[in-house]
Structure formats: C-alpha cells, structure tokens
C-alpha positions as a printed Julia matrix, in Angstrom:
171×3 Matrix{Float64}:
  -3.12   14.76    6.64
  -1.76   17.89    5.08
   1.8    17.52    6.54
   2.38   14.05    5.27
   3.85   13.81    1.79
   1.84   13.41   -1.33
   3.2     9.59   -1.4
   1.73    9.18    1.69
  -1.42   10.79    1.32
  -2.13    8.68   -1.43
  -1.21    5.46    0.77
  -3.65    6.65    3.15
  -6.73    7.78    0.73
  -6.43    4.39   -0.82
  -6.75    2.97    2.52
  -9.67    4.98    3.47
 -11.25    5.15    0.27
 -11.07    1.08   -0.49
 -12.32    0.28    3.76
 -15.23    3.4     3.59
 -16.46    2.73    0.54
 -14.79   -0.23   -1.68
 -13.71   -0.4    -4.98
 -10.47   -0.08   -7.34
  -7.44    1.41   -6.78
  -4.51    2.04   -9.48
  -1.32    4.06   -9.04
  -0.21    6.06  -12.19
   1.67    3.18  -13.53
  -0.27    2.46  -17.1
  -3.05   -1.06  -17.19
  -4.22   -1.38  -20.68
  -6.98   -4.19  -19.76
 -10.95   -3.64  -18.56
 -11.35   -4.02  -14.95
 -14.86   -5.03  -15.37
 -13.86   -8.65  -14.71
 -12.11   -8.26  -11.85
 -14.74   -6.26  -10.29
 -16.92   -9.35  -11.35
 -14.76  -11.57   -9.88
 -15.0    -9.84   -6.27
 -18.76   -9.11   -6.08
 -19.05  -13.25   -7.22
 -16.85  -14.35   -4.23
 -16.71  -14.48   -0.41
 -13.28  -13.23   -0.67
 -12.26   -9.49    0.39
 -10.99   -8.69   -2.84
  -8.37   -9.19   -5.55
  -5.28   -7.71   -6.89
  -1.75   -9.23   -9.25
   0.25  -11.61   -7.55
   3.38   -9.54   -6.17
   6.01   -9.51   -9.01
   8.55  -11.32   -6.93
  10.82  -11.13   -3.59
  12.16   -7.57   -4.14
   8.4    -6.68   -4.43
   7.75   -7.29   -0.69
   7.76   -4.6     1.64
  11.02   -3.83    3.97
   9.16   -4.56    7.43
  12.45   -6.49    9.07
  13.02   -9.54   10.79
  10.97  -13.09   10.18
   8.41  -11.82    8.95
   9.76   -9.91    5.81
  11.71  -13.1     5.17
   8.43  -15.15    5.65
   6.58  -12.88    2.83
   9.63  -12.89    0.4
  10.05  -16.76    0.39
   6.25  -16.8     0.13
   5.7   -13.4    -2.2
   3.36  -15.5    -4.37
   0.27  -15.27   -2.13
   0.71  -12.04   -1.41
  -0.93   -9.09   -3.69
   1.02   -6.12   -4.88
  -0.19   -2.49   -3.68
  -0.16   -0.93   -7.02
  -3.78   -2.49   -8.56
  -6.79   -3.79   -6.41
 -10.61   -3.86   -5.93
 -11.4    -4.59   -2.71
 -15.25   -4.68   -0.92
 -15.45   -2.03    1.54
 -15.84   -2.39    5.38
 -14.36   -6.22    5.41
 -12.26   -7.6     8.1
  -9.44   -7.29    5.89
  -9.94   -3.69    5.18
 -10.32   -2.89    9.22
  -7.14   -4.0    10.07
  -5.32   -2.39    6.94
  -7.31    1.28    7.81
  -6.77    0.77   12.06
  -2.78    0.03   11.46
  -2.52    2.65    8.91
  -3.75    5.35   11.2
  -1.66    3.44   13.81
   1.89    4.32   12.1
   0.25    7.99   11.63
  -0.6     8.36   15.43
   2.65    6.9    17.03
   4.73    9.58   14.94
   2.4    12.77   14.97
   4.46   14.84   17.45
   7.48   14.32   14.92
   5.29   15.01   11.74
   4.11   18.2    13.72
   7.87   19.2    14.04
   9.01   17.93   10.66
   5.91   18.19    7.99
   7.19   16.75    4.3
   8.92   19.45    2.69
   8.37   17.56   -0.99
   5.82   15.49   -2.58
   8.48   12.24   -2.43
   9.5    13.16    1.16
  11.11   10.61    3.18
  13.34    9.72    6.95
  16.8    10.95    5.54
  16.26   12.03    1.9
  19.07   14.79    0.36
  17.3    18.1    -0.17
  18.51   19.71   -3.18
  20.1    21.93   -0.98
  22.34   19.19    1.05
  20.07   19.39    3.91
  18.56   15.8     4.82
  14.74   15.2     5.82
  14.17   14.87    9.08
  10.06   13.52    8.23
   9.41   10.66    9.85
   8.31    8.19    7.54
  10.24    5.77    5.57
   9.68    5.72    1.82
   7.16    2.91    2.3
   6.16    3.17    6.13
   2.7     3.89    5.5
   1.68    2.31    2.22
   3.34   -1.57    2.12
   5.07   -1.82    5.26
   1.08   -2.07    6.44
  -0.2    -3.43    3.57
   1.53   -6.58    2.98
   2.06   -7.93    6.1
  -1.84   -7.81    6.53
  -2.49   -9.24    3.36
  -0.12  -11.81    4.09
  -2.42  -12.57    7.01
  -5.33  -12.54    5.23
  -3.91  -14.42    1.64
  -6.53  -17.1     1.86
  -8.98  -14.54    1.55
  -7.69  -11.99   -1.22
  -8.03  -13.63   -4.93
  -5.09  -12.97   -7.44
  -6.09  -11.46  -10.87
  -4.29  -10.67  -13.88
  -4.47   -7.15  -13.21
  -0.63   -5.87  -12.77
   0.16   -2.62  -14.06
   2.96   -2.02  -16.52
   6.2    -1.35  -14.23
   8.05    0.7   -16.4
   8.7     4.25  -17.57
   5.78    5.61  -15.21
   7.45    8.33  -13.76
C-alpha cells in the first residue's frame, strides 16, 4: 500500500472502505446537495447502491477492445467513480474489492522495484527532471479500469442519482 501513489491509494481505500463497511464516497471535486436522500434511496432498495449517471463516452474508463466500446456506446447505465453510496459486503462490492487487489498482485514485483515517486504517479509520466516513471500503473489502472467494467456488469443492480459532483476547477 505505501508504494502505490496517493491516486491509487485512494482508488483502493474507496474500494475497501465501500465493500468492508458501506457507505459514501466523494473525490475532492465540490457537491453542493444533501446526500441524505441518496443514502435513503439505497437502504429502501434491493439494489447495491447508487451513484450519477457517467457524464458521457469520454467518461468511460480506457480498458481496450469490445468492451470499452460496449460501455461508451452504452455510458448511460453505467455510474461514474467520483460520487457513490454503496451497501457494504454485496456481490457487487466482492468483485470490485477481489479485481482491485487482482491488478495490485499481478504487478507487485514491479511496484517493489519501481514504488510511485509522486502523489500523481503514473506508467511513463515526465519527472520534472526529464526522467520518465517506470511505476506500473496506468493513470486509471486501479480505480475505473476495475470499476466500470464491473459496474457495467452489474448496471441492473446499481440505481442512478442526481448526485454528480461539479467537474470543474477542483484541482
């Protein structure tokens, strides 16, 4: 855990932290409205959980092949990563937590030999010093290249809620 970047410690505690013990999840980018509802909506239905429609194609994550074409022509039943309640310990939230250790496991000798070196660390990034990152993980390797191809699986079973965060000037 310590050698992967901060982006993708964060994609992994949300993981863990919505399968172990449920709940809400928002990035840094700014929500003005009361969650209360949502979390209403959840604990009233059979369904895993909720979260904002995915804001459109270039949304989707970069997995390759079929099936990122399959989830772009189809983005509107999948749920964006940035805002979610989710009940914990769901079928749902097994497969996201197994496959996100999964992608950690099959690279571990690498991240052993090439630990982030900055909190935004990714495969191939320039280091301010010219030098290019050899960490293992692609921008978005462990966060939506899991995530929405299992929520894309499970879309009959995640609700959509008007719960998407403001997408600008959050950095």
């Amino acid at each position: 855990f310590p050698l992967l970047s901060a982006v993708h410690q964060c994609d992994y505690l949300r993981c863990y932290v919505l399968h172990v013990y449920g709940g809400g999840y928002a990035d840094i980018k700014h929500t003005s409205k009361s969650w209360v509802p949502f979390f209403e909506l959840v604990d009233a239905s059979p369904a895993f959980g909720a979260g904002y429609t995915e804001i459109g194609p270039h949304g989707v994550a970069t997995v390759g092949g079929a099936l990122e074409a399959e989830m772009k022509a189809n983005h509107d039943k999948l749920v964006g990563l940035c805002a979610m309640v989710f009940k914990a310990r769901t079928e749902f939230t097994e497969a996201w937590f197994q496959e996100t250790n999964a992608v950690i496991n099959r690279k571990a000798d690498a991240l052993l030999k090439n630990p982030a070196r900055h909190p935004q660390d990714r495969l191939g990034a320039q280091f301010t010093d010219g030098s290019l990152s050899a960490y293992p993980f692609e921008w978005t390797e462990v966060g939506g290249n899991v995530f929405h191809p299992i929520a894309y699986r499970y879309a009959d079973r995640i609700l959509h809620a008007d719960m998407a965060p403001s997408f600008t000037n959050y950095r």
